[in-house]
Amino acid sequence: MIVDKRQAQLLAHCIEQWQKEGHIDSHTADKLKDSYQVKDTKLTFDWKNLSLIAFFFSVLCILLATVMFLADKWLVAFVDALVDASDTLKTIFFSLLSGLLYYWAYRRKKNMPGRVYSNEALFILGSVSVAFALSYLSFALHMEEGDFPVFILLAAGIFGTVGIYLRSSLTWYLALGSLAVWFGTETAYRSGWESHFLGMNFPLRYLFFGCLLLLLSYAFNRFAYTGKFVRSTAMTGLLAVFISFWLLSIFGNYGDYDAWAAVAQYRFLYWAILLAGLSIGAIYYGLKKDDALVREVGIVFLL
């Protein structure tokens, strides 16, 4: 059994105490001490993590390329001229393609679970196809200048369903990202693209969004099937809350630069105090639960 330094100290203390109280003999104590090993904390080069980082960067490049493709009207017009098909047919084509890619990824994951990166790459390609399908659907319905955030929400729903039912963590992260984009664009659209929605600027809005994700992670924890996505959802929500508090400690609830520049920075001190208290709470929780990620998030935002 591999344990960290803190756990090893606790085990050694328990074994020593049991031996003193006569619950176990010296032979059993030695056997118990030999049953675990302390995790090596020396700095080593982790090729697995390097490959994982490289994979995420490649996925990010695919997503950025897709966004640029969809955002560039000239490029879309060029493809439309090159591929002589209606937006409806393109929607059908990319919908079928995404279904095939998702099914292929599911079969590969079932038959070859060890090939994590290539399987997740297929899920990403399927998600890119979904983005194309929904984009062309908005073109076919002439909604690209109207209530287009509904298509972002639809994409988040598709990614979330695929991520949960096909057990794809990366697709679930795409769902969370799409949901965050939808939340921002939807509130902006409903406010007429003004800086405030219901009296809240973007950082204050995303503070509530992060809290909703934390509640969602709590709900996920109550079901075995969604247990895999509890931590990713909770950490995304926690980061949204911390980043929102950090921005509020700088800009307050202002959405206009000139209005913000005319106000003294000390007026936002209470946001900084709330951020400091939240950071200390995260550090305490991370130390108590031995959760390094929560602890380090708290340290970073406290600084």
PDB file of C-alpha atoms in Angstrom:
ATOM      1  CA  MET A   1       0.000   0.000   0.000  1.00  0.00           C
ATOM      2  CA  ILE A   2       1.328   3.441  -0.968  1.00  0.00           C
ATOM      3  CA  VAL A   3       0.625   6.273   1.491  1.00  0.00           C
ATOM      4  CA  ASP A   4       1.821   9.851   1.840  1.00  0.00           C
ATOM      5  CA  LYS A   5       4.079  11.086   4.647  1.00  0.00           C
ATOM      6  CA  ARG A   6       1.217  12.288   6.825  1.00  0.00           C
ATOM      7  CA  GLN A   7      -0.667   8.989   6.548  1.00  0.00           C
ATOM      8  CA  ALA A   8       2.535   7.021   7.238  1.00  0.00           C
ATOM      9  CA  GLN A   9       3.079   8.950  10.479  1.00  0.00           C
ATOM     10  CA  LEU A  10      -0.476   8.193  11.589  1.00  0.00           C
ATOM     11  CA  LEU A  11      -0.107   4.480  10.786  1.00  0.00           C
ATOM     12  CA  ALA A  12       3.232   4.244  12.601  1.00  0.00           C
ATOM     13  CA  HIS A  13       1.741   5.936  15.662  1.00  0.00           C
ATOM     14  CA  CYS A  14      -1.270   3.572  15.666  1.00  0.00           C
ATOM     15  CA  ILE A  15       0.908   0.453  15.324  1.00  0.00           C
ATOM     16  CA  GLU A  16       3.197   1.639  18.115  1.00  0.00           C
ATOM     17  CA  GLN A  17       0.236   2.373  20.378  1.00  0.00           C
ATOM     18  CA  TRP A  18      -1.386  -1.018  19.680  1.00  0.00           C
ATOM     19  CA  GLN A  19       1.908  -2.754  20.522  1.00  0.00           C
ATOM     20  CA  LYS A  20       2.257  -0.834  23.801  1.00  0.00           C
ATOM     21  CA  GLU A  21      -1.296  -1.722  24.813  1.00  0.00           C
ATOM     22  CA  GLY A  22      -0.693  -5.394  24.045  1.00  0.00           C
ATOM     23  CA  HIS A  23      -3.204  -5.673  21.211  1.00  0.00           C
ATOM     24  CA  ILE A  24      -0.502  -6.943  18.827  1.00  0.00           C
ATOM     25  CA  ASP A  25       2.925  -8.530  19.320  1.00  0.00           C
ATOM     26  CA  SER A  26       6.226  -7.316  17.876  1.00  0.00           C
ATOM     27  CA  HIS A  27       6.072  -9.749  14.957  1.00  0.00           C
ATOM     28  CA  THR A  28       2.633  -8.477  13.910  1.00  0.00           C
ATOM     29  CA  ALA A  29       3.800  -4.871  14.368  1.00  0.00           C
ATOM     30  CA  ASP A  30       6.775  -5.436  12.060  1.00  0.00           C
ATOM     31  CA  LYS A  31       4.491  -7.107   9.542  1.00  0.00           C
ATOM     32  CA  LEU A  32       2.090  -4.177   9.588  1.00  0.00           C
ATOM     33  CA  LYS A  33       4.954  -1.687   9.177  1.00  0.00           C
ATOM     34  CA  ASP A  34       6.167  -3.610   6.124  1.00  0.00           C
ATOM     35  CA  SER A  35       2.677  -3.598   4.579  1.00  0.00           C
ATOM     36  CA  TYR A  36       2.844   0.047   3.450  1.00  0.00           C
ATOM     37  CA  GLN A  37       5.339   2.300   1.686  1.00  0.00           C
ATOM     38  CA  VAL A  38       5.758   6.050   1.885  1.00  0.00           C
ATOM     39  CA  LYS A  39       5.085   7.849  -1.358  1.00  0.00           C
ATOM     40  CA  ASP A  40       8.266   9.145  -2.998  1.00  0.00           C
ATOM     41  CA  THR A  41       8.083  12.937  -3.029  1.00  0.00           C
ATOM     42  CA  LYS A  42      11.359  13.507  -4.888  1.00  0.00           C
ATOM     43  CA  LEU A  43      11.187  15.579  -8.031  1.00  0.00           C
ATOM     44  CA  THR A  44      10.959  13.257 -11.026  1.00  0.00           C
ATOM     45  CA  PHE A  45      10.039  13.878 -14.614  1.00  0.00           C
ATOM     46  CA  ASP A  46       6.507  12.607 -15.163  1.00  0.00           C
ATOM     47  CA  TRP A  47       6.141  11.667 -18.817  1.00  0.00           C
ATOM     48  CA  LYS A  48       2.515  10.654 -18.313  1.00  0.00           C
ATOM     49  CA  ASN A  49       1.579  14.116 -17.070  1.00  0.00           C
ATOM     50  CA  LEU A  50       3.562  15.683 -19.906  1.00  0.00           C
ATOM     51  CA  SER A  51       1.649  13.649 -22.476  1.00  0.00           C
ATOM     52  CA  LEU A  52      -1.612  14.578 -20.754  1.00  0.00           C
ATOM     53  CA  ILE A  53      -0.755  18.286 -20.898  1.00  0.00           C
ATOM     54  CA  ALA A  54       0.226  17.963 -24.564  1.00  0.00           C
ATOM     55  CA  PHE A  55      -3.067  16.221 -25.261  1.00  0.00           C
ATOM     56  CA  PHE A  56      -5.082  18.990 -23.603  1.00  0.00           C
ATOM     57  CA  PHE A  57      -3.173  21.623 -25.573  1.00  0.00           C
ATOM     58  CA  SER A  58      -3.966  19.782 -28.801  1.00  0.00           C
ATOM     59  CA  VAL A  59      -7.638  19.631 -27.832  1.00  0.00           C
ATOM     60  CA  LEU A  60      -7.552  23.349 -27.047  1.00  0.00           C
ATOM     61  CA  CYS A  61      -6.084  24.031 -30.497  1.00  0.00           C
ATOM     62  CA  ILE A  62      -8.894  22.019 -32.108  1.00  0.00           C
ATOM     63  CA  LEU A  63     -11.507  23.974 -30.184  1.00  0.00           C
ATOM     64  CA  LEU A  64      -9.908  27.341 -30.973  1.00  0.00           C
ATOM     65  CA  ALA A  65      -9.650  26.406 -34.638  1.00  0.00           C
ATOM     66  CA  THR A  66     -13.325  25.442 -34.626  1.00  0.00           C
ATOM     67  CA  VAL A  67     -14.345  28.690 -32.946  1.00  0.00           C
ATOM     68  CA  MET A  68     -12.309  30.730 -35.432  1.00  0.00           C
ATOM     69  CA  PHE A  69     -13.812  28.774 -38.300  1.00  0.00           C
ATOM     70  CA  LEU A  70     -17.339  29.449 -37.097  1.00  0.00           C
ATOM     71  CA  ALA A  71     -16.601  33.090 -36.265  1.00  0.00           C
ATOM     72  CA  ASP A  72     -14.970  33.943 -39.586  1.00  0.00           C
ATOM     73  CA  LYS A  73     -17.830  34.716 -41.983  1.00  0.00           C
ATOM     74  CA  TRP A  74     -15.494  34.822 -44.959  1.00  0.00           C
ATOM     75  CA  LEU A  75     -14.248  31.307 -44.250  1.00  0.00           C
ATOM     76  CA  VAL A  76     -17.790  30.029 -43.732  1.00  0.00           C
ATOM     77  CA  ALA A  77     -18.819  31.635 -47.020  1.00  0.00           C
ATOM     78  CA  PHE A  78     -15.825  29.994 -48.741  1.00  0.00           C
ATOM     79  CA  VAL A  79     -16.789  26.559 -47.419  1.00  0.00           C
ATOM     80  CA  ASP A  80     -20.404  27.164 -48.408  1.00  0.00           C
ATOM     81  CA  ALA A  81     -19.296  27.959 -51.943  1.00  0.00           C
ATOM     82  CA  LEU A  82     -16.972  24.960 -51.994  1.00  0.00           C
ATOM     83  CA  VAL A  83     -19.548  22.529 -50.674  1.00  0.00           C
ATOM     84  CA  ASP A  84     -22.730  23.195 -52.611  1.00  0.00           C
ATOM     85  CA  ALA A  85     -25.255  22.156 -50.008  1.00  0.00           C
ATOM     86  CA  SER A  86     -27.945  23.849 -47.985  1.00  0.00           C
ATOM     87  CA  ASP A  87     -27.540  24.627 -44.294  1.00  0.00           C
ATOM     88  CA  THR A  88     -30.187  22.022 -43.530  1.00  0.00           C
ATOM     89  CA  LEU A  89     -28.227  19.277 -45.291  1.00  0.00           C
ATOM     90  CA  LYS A  90     -25.043  20.340 -43.528  1.00  0.00           C
ATOM     91  CA  THR A  91     -26.866  20.180 -40.205  1.00  0.00           C
ATOM     92  CA  ILE A  92     -28.007  16.633 -40.979  1.00  0.00           C
ATOM     93  CA  PHE A  93     -24.533  15.619 -42.175  1.00  0.00           C
ATOM     94  CA  PHE A  94     -22.692  16.889 -39.084  1.00  0.00           C
ATOM     95  CA  SER A  95     -25.380  15.468 -36.792  1.00  0.00           C
ATOM     96  CA  LEU A  96     -24.897  12.018 -38.302  1.00  0.00           C
ATOM     97  CA  LEU A  97     -21.121  12.438 -38.209  1.00  0.00           C
ATOM     98  CA  SER A  98     -21.176  13.371 -34.519  1.00  0.00           C
ATOM     99  CA  GLY A  99     -23.364  10.356 -33.758  1.00  0.00           C
ATOM    100  CA  LEU A 100     -20.960   8.035 -35.583  1.00  0.00           C
ATOM    101  CA  LEU A 101     -17.923   9.531 -33.823  1.00  0.00           C
ATOM    102  CA  TYR A 102     -19.555   9.240 -30.423  1.00  0.00           C
ATOM    103  CA  TYR A 103     -20.535   5.634 -31.121  1.00  0.00           C
ATOM    104  CA  TRP A 104     -17.016   4.834 -32.333  1.00  0.00           C
ATOM    105  CA  ALA A 105     -15.531   6.436 -29.222  1.00  0.00           C
ATOM    106  CA  TYR A 106     -17.926   4.462 -27.028  1.00  0.00           C
ATOM    107  CA  ARG A 107     -17.017   1.157 -28.701  1.00  0.00           C
ATOM    108  CA  ARG A 108     -13.293   1.868 -28.481  1.00  0.00           C
ATOM    109  CA  LYS A 109     -13.585   2.858 -24.823  1.00  0.00           C
ATOM    110  CA  LYS A 110     -15.481  -0.348 -24.097  1.00  0.00           C
ATOM    111  CA  ASN A 111     -13.090  -2.633 -26.015  1.00  0.00           C
ATOM    112  CA  MET A 112      -9.830  -0.732 -25.410  1.00  0.00           C
ATOM    113  CA  PRO A 113     -10.221   1.175 -22.119  1.00  0.00           C
ATOM    114  CA  GLY A 114      -6.461   1.633 -21.780  1.00  0.00           C
ATOM    115  CA  ARG A 115      -6.230   3.950 -24.806  1.00  0.00           C
ATOM    116  CA  VAL A 116      -7.559   6.947 -22.914  1.00  0.00           C
ATOM    117  CA  TYR A 117      -6.186   9.769 -25.065  1.00  0.00           C
ATOM    118  CA  SER A 118      -7.264   8.407 -28.462  1.00  0.00           C
ATOM    119  CA  ASN A 119     -10.710   7.553 -27.095  1.00  0.00           C
ATOM    120  CA  GLU A 120     -11.151  11.035 -25.638  1.00  0.00           C
ATOM    121  CA  ALA A 121      -9.918  12.547 -28.910  1.00  0.00           C
ATOM    122  CA  LEU A 122     -12.804  10.836 -30.705  1.00  0.00           C
ATOM    123  CA  PHE A 123     -15.211  12.284 -28.153  1.00  0.00           C
ATOM    124  CA  ILE A 124     -13.731  15.721 -28.864  1.00  0.00           C
ATOM    125  CA  LEU A 125     -14.140  15.282 -32.629  1.00  0.00           C
ATOM    126  CA  GLY A 126     -17.740  14.244 -32.039  1.00  0.00           C
ATOM    127  CA  SER A 127     -18.255  17.393 -29.971  1.00  0.00           C
ATOM    128  CA  VAL A 128     -16.723  19.536 -32.718  1.00  0.00           C
ATOM    129  CA  SER A 129     -19.193  17.970 -35.171  1.00  0.00           C
ATOM    130  CA  VAL A 130     -22.026  18.842 -32.781  1.00  0.00           C
ATOM    131  CA  ALA A 131     -20.810  22.453 -32.757  1.00  0.00           C
ATOM    132  CA  PHE A 132     -20.848  22.519 -36.580  1.00  0.00           C
ATOM    133  CA  ALA A 133     -24.311  20.957 -36.697  1.00  0.00           C
ATOM    134  CA  LEU A 134     -25.767  23.483 -34.256  1.00  0.00           C
ATOM    135  CA  SER A 135     -24.070  26.381 -36.038  1.00  0.00           C
ATOM    136  CA  TYR A 136     -25.535  25.399 -39.392  1.00  0.00           C
ATOM    137  CA  LEU A 137     -28.888  24.811 -37.708  1.00  0.00           C
ATOM    138  CA  SER A 138     -28.837  28.399 -36.464  1.00  0.00           C
ATOM    139  CA  PHE A 139     -28.003  29.521 -40.021  1.00  0.00           C
ATOM    140  CA  ALA A 140     -30.850  27.447 -41.451  1.00  0.00           C
ATOM    141  CA  LEU A 141     -33.279  28.992 -38.952  1.00  0.00           C
ATOM    142  CA  HIS A 142     -31.798  32.493 -39.484  1.00  0.00           C
ATOM    143  CA  MET A 143     -31.121  32.827 -35.769  1.00  0.00           C
ATOM    144  CA  GLU A 144     -27.427  33.700 -35.806  1.00  0.00           C
ATOM    145  CA  GLU A 145     -28.341  37.312 -34.987  1.00  0.00           C
ATOM    146  CA  GLY A 146     -31.281  36.423 -32.723  1.00  0.00           C
ATOM    147  CA  ASP A 147     -31.578  34.259 -29.626  1.00  0.00           C
ATOM    148  CA  PHE A 148     -28.462  32.253 -30.527  1.00  0.00           C
ATOM    149  CA  PRO A 149     -27.488  31.469 -26.883  1.00  0.00           C
ATOM    150  CA  VAL A 150     -30.139  28.737 -26.965  1.00  0.00           C
ATOM    151  CA  PHE A 151     -27.871  26.762 -29.309  1.00  0.00           C
ATOM    152  CA  ILE A 152     -24.983  27.063 -26.836  1.00  0.00           C
ATOM    153  CA  LEU A 153     -27.281  25.703 -24.129  1.00  0.00           C
ATOM    154  CA  LEU A 154     -28.310  22.881 -26.461  1.00  0.00           C
ATOM    155  CA  ALA A 155     -24.620  22.079 -27.049  1.00  0.00           C
ATOM    156  CA  ALA A 156     -24.000  22.044 -23.289  1.00  0.00           C
ATOM    157  CA  GLY A 157     -26.926  19.650 -22.864  1.00  0.00           C
ATOM    158  CA  ILE A 158     -25.615  17.309 -25.564  1.00  0.00           C
ATOM    159  CA  PHE A 159     -22.055  17.364 -24.206  1.00  0.00           C
ATOM    160  CA  GLY A 160     -23.313  16.794 -20.672  1.00  0.00           C
ATOM    161  CA  THR A 161     -25.502  13.862 -21.692  1.00  0.00           C
ATOM    162  CA  VAL A 162     -22.699  12.248 -23.693  1.00  0.00           C
ATOM    163  CA  GLY A 163     -20.168  12.902 -20.936  1.00  0.00           C
ATOM    164  CA  ILE A 164     -22.295  11.316 -18.201  1.00  0.00           C
ATOM    165  CA  TYR A 165     -23.783   8.362 -20.071  1.00  0.00           C
ATOM    166  CA  LEU A 166     -20.654   7.502 -22.065  1.00  0.00           C
ATOM    167  CA  ARG A 167     -18.363   8.226 -19.074  1.00  0.00           C
ATOM    168  CA  SER A 168     -16.202  10.820 -20.826  1.00  0.00           C
ATOM    169  CA  SER A 169     -14.591  13.260 -18.396  1.00  0.00           C
ATOM    170  CA  LEU A 170     -13.277  15.570 -21.112  1.00  0.00           C
ATOM    171  CA  THR A 171     -16.701  15.843 -22.745  1.00  0.00           C
ATOM    172  CA  TRP A 172     -18.139  16.712 -19.337  1.00  0.00           C
ATOM    173  CA  TYR A 173     -15.577  19.521 -19.038  1.00  0.00           C
ATOM    174  CA  LEU A 174     -16.755  20.739 -22.457  1.00  0.00           C
ATOM    175  CA  ALA A 175     -20.306  20.697 -21.117  1.00  0.00           C
ATOM    176  CA  LEU A 176     -19.283  22.824 -18.124  1.00  0.00           C
ATOM    177  CA  GLY A 177     -17.396  25.242 -20.380  1.00  0.00           C
ATOM    178  CA  SER A 178     -20.330  25.519 -22.784  1.00  0.00           C
ATOM    179  CA  LEU A 179     -22.687  26.069 -19.859  1.00  0.00           C
ATOM    180  CA  ALA A 180     -20.470  28.902 -18.612  1.00  0.00           C
ATOM    181  CA  VAL A 181     -20.433  30.498 -22.085  1.00  0.00           C
ATOM    182  CA  TRP A 182     -24.214  30.137 -22.353  1.00  0.00           C
ATOM    183  CA  PHE A 183     -24.716  31.730 -18.933  1.00  0.00           C
ATOM    184  CA  GLY A 184     -22.687  34.786 -19.951  1.00  0.00           C
ATOM    185  CA  THR A 185     -24.190  35.215 -23.415  1.00  0.00           C
ATOM    186  CA  GLU A 186     -27.757  34.526 -22.258  1.00  0.00           C
ATOM    187  CA  THR A 187     -27.646  37.124 -19.478  1.00  0.00           C
ATOM    188  CA  ALA A 188     -25.989  39.602 -21.839  1.00  0.00           C
ATOM    189  CA  TYR A 189     -28.618  38.949 -24.527  1.00  0.00           C
ATOM    190  CA  ARG A 190     -31.474  39.345 -22.031  1.00  0.00           C
ATOM    191  CA  SER A 191     -30.031  42.656 -20.820  1.00  0.00           C
ATOM    192  CA  GLY A 192     -29.721  44.020 -24.366  1.00  0.00           C
ATOM    193  CA  TRP A 193     -25.924  43.572 -24.258  1.00  0.00           C
ATOM    194  CA  GLU A 194     -25.654  46.073 -21.421  1.00  0.00           C
ATOM    195  CA  SER A 195     -22.974  45.704 -18.744  1.00  0.00           C
ATOM    196  CA  HIS A 196     -25.470  44.782 -15.997  1.00  0.00           C
ATOM    197  CA  PHE A 197     -28.138  42.108 -15.759  1.00  0.00           C
ATOM    198  CA  LEU A 198     -30.580  42.445 -12.839  1.00  0.00           C
ATOM    199  CA  GLY A 199     -28.126  44.949 -11.372  1.00  0.00           C
ATOM    200  CA  MET A 200     -25.153  42.565 -11.565  1.00  0.00           C
ATOM    201  CA  ASN A 201     -21.998  42.827 -13.662  1.00  0.00           C
ATOM    202  CA  PHE A 202     -20.295  39.723 -15.079  1.00  0.00           C
ATOM    203  CA  PRO A 203     -18.133  38.821 -12.030  1.00  0.00           C
ATOM    204  CA  LEU A 204     -21.126  39.014  -9.686  1.00  0.00           C
ATOM    205  CA  ARG A 205     -23.223  36.925 -12.081  1.00  0.00           C
ATOM    206  CA  TYR A 206     -20.549  34.236 -12.294  1.00  0.00           C
ATOM    207  CA  LEU A 207     -20.302  34.172  -8.511  1.00  0.00           C
ATOM    208  CA  PHE A 208     -23.845  32.791  -8.490  1.00  0.00           C
ATOM    209  CA  PHE A 209     -23.000  30.521 -11.407  1.00  0.00           C
ATOM    210  CA  GLY A 210     -20.126  28.988  -9.429  1.00  0.00           C
ATOM    211  CA  CYS A 211     -22.435  28.441  -6.447  1.00  0.00           C
ATOM    212  CA  LEU A 212     -24.912  26.641  -8.718  1.00  0.00           C
ATOM    213  CA  LEU A 213     -22.131  24.323  -9.914  1.00  0.00           C
ATOM    214  CA  LEU A 214     -21.203  23.560  -6.305  1.00  0.00           C
ATOM    215  CA  LEU A 215     -24.843  22.665  -5.614  1.00  0.00           C
ATOM    216  CA  LEU A 216     -24.828  20.480  -8.732  1.00  0.00           C
ATOM    217  CA  SER A 217     -21.729  18.649  -7.496  1.00  0.00           C
ATOM    218  CA  TYR A 218     -23.493  18.054  -4.166  1.00  0.00           C
ATOM    219  CA  ALA A 219     -26.464  16.588  -6.042  1.00  0.00           C
ATOM    220  CA  PHE A 220     -24.126  14.420  -8.138  1.00  0.00           C
ATOM    221  CA  ASN A 221     -22.573  13.028  -4.964  1.00  0.00           C
ATOM    222  CA  ARG A 222     -25.913  11.490  -4.006  1.00  0.00           C
ATOM    223  CA  PHE A 223     -25.961   9.185  -7.036  1.00  0.00           C
ATOM    224  CA  ALA A 224     -23.427   6.483  -7.826  1.00  0.00           C
ATOM    225  CA  TYR A 225     -23.629   6.964 -11.597  1.00  0.00           C
ATOM    226  CA  THR A 226     -22.665  10.649 -11.444  1.00  0.00           C
ATOM    227  CA  GLY A 227     -20.062  10.199  -8.700  1.00  0.00           C
ATOM    228  CA  LYS A 228     -17.270  10.299 -11.282  1.00  0.00           C
ATOM    229  CA  PHE A 229     -18.105  13.916 -12.128  1.00  0.00           C
ATOM    230  CA  VAL A 230     -18.448  15.288  -8.598  1.00  0.00           C
ATOM    231  CA  ARG A 231     -14.879  16.565  -8.228  1.00  0.00           C
ATOM    232  CA  SER A 232     -14.599  18.114 -11.710  1.00  0.00           C
ATOM    233  CA  THR A 233     -17.907  19.936 -11.231  1.00  0.00           C
ATOM    234  CA  ALA A 234     -17.015  21.059  -7.714  1.00  0.00           C
ATOM    235  CA  MET A 235     -13.566  22.337  -8.722  1.00  0.00           C
ATOM    236  CA  THR A 236     -15.004  24.230 -11.715  1.00  0.00           C
ATOM    237  CA  GLY A 237     -17.580  25.829  -9.455  1.00  0.00           C
ATOM    238  CA  LEU A 238     -14.967  26.603  -6.797  1.00  0.00           C
ATOM    239  CA  LEU A 239     -12.691  28.297  -9.344  1.00  0.00           C
ATOM    240  CA  ALA A 240     -15.642  30.300 -10.706  1.00  0.00           C
ATOM    241  CA  VAL A 241     -16.440  31.510  -7.179  1.00  0.00           C
ATOM    242  CA  PHE A 242     -12.817  32.415  -6.378  1.00  0.00           C
ATOM    243  CA  ILE A 243     -12.167  34.178  -9.674  1.00  0.00           C
ATOM    244  CA  SER A 244     -15.449  36.103  -9.336  1.00  0.00           C
ATOM    245  CA  PHE A 245     -14.537  37.246  -5.801  1.00  0.00           C
ATOM    246  CA  TRP A 246     -11.071  38.229  -7.011  1.00  0.00           C
ATOM    247  CA  LEU A 247     -12.479  40.350  -9.859  1.00  0.00           C
ATOM    248  CA  LEU A 248     -15.077  41.870  -7.536  1.00  0.00           C
ATOM    249  CA  SER A 249     -12.294  42.848  -5.124  1.00  0.00           C
ATOM    250  CA  ILE A 250     -10.745  44.835  -7.993  1.00  0.00           C
ATOM    251  CA  PHE A 251     -13.733  46.171  -9.961  1.00  0.00           C
ATOM    252  CA  GLY A 252     -16.653  45.828  -7.556  1.00  0.00           C
ATOM    253  CA  ASN A 253     -20.046  45.724  -9.231  1.00  0.00           C
ATOM    254  CA  TYR A 254     -19.003  48.194 -11.925  1.00  0.00           C
ATOM    255  CA  GLY A 255     -19.292  47.455 -15.628  1.00  0.00           C
ATOM    256  CA  ASP A 256     -18.123  50.783 -17.006  1.00  0.00           C
ATOM    257  CA  TYR A 257     -14.420  51.672 -16.959  1.00  0.00           C
ATOM    258  CA  ASP A 258     -14.906  55.430 -16.495  1.00  0.00           C
ATOM    259  CA  ALA A 259     -17.289  54.931 -13.564  1.00  0.00           C
ATOM    260  CA  TRP A 260     -14.928  52.411 -11.972  1.00  0.00           C
ATOM    261  CA  ALA A 261     -11.864  54.649 -12.435  1.00  0.00           C
ATOM    262  CA  ALA A 262     -13.613  57.483 -10.580  1.00  0.00           C
ATOM    263  CA  VAL A 263     -14.078  55.368  -7.431  1.00  0.00           C
ATOM    264  CA  ALA A 264     -11.350  54.837  -4.813  1.00  0.00           C
ATOM    265  CA  GLN A 265     -10.074  51.262  -4.569  1.00  0.00           C
ATOM    266  CA  TYR A 266     -10.712  51.063  -0.813  1.00  0.00           C
ATOM    267  CA  ARG A 267     -14.458  51.070  -1.607  1.00  0.00           C
ATOM    268  CA  PHE A 268     -14.064  47.436  -2.679  1.00  0.00           C
ATOM    269  CA  LEU A 269     -12.268  46.377   0.496  1.00  0.00           C
ATOM    270  CA  TYR A 270     -15.173  44.267   1.754  1.00  0.00           C
ATOM    271  CA  TRP A 271     -14.900  42.047  -1.344  1.00  0.00           C
ATOM    272  CA  ALA A 272     -11.212  41.520  -0.567  1.00  0.00           C
ATOM    273  CA  ILE A 273     -12.069  40.619   3.051  1.00  0.00           C
ATOM    274  CA  LEU A 274     -14.660  38.095   1.844  1.00  0.00           C
ATOM    275  CA  LEU A 275     -12.098  36.637  -0.582  1.00  0.00           C
ATOM    276  CA  ALA A 276      -9.508  36.363   2.205  1.00  0.00           C
ATOM    277  CA  GLY A 277     -12.000  34.607   4.494  1.00  0.00           C
ATOM    278  CA  LEU A 278     -12.985  32.195   1.725  1.00  0.00           C
ATOM    279  CA  SER A 279      -9.318  31.499   0.956  1.00  0.00           C
ATOM    280  CA  ILE A 280      -8.529  30.762   4.610  1.00  0.00           C
ATOM    281  CA  GLY A 281     -11.550  28.480   4.728  1.00  0.00           C
ATOM    282  CA  ALA A 282     -10.308  26.612   1.641  1.00  0.00           C
ATOM    283  CA  ILE A 283      -6.828  26.249   3.155  1.00  0.00           C
ATOM    284  CA  TYR A 284      -8.313  24.892   6.401  1.00  0.00           C
ATOM    285  CA  TYR A 285     -10.567  22.469   4.518  1.00  0.00           C
ATOM    286  CA  GLY A 286      -7.676  21.328   2.319  1.00  0.00           C
ATOM    287  CA  LEU A 287      -5.462  20.657   5.349  1.00  0.00           C
ATOM    288  CA  LYS A 288      -8.214  18.875   7.262  1.00  0.00           C
ATOM    289  CA  LYS A 289      -9.314  16.677   4.342  1.00  0.00           C
ATOM    290  CA  ASP A 290      -5.797  16.343   2.882  1.00  0.00           C
ATOM    291  CA  ASP A 291      -7.041  17.884  -0.382  1.00  0.00           C
ATOM    292  CA  ALA A 292      -3.992  19.485  -1.979  1.00  0.00           C
ATOM    293  CA  LEU A 293      -5.890  21.108  -4.855  1.00  0.00           C
ATOM    294  CA  VAL A 294      -8.390  22.964  -2.647  1.00  0.00           C
ATOM    295  CA  ARG A 295      -5.598  23.969  -0.281  1.00  0.00           C
ATOM    296  CA  GLU A 296      -3.426  25.372  -3.086  1.00  0.00           C
ATOM    297  CA  VAL A 297      -6.351  27.258  -4.638  1.00  0.00           C
ATOM    298  CA  GLY A 298      -6.935  28.882  -1.268  1.00  0.00           C
ATOM    299  CA  ILE A 299      -3.243  29.821  -0.942  1.00  0.00           C
ATOM    300  CA  VAL A 300      -3.084  31.326  -4.440  1.00  0.00           C
ATOM    301  CA  PHE A 301      -6.145  33.504  -3.988  1.00  0.00           C
ATOM    302  CA  LEU A 302      -5.145  34.514  -0.462  1.00  0.00           C
ATOM    303  CA  LEU A 303      -1.882  35.836  -1.906  1.00  0.00           C
TER     304      LEU A 303
END
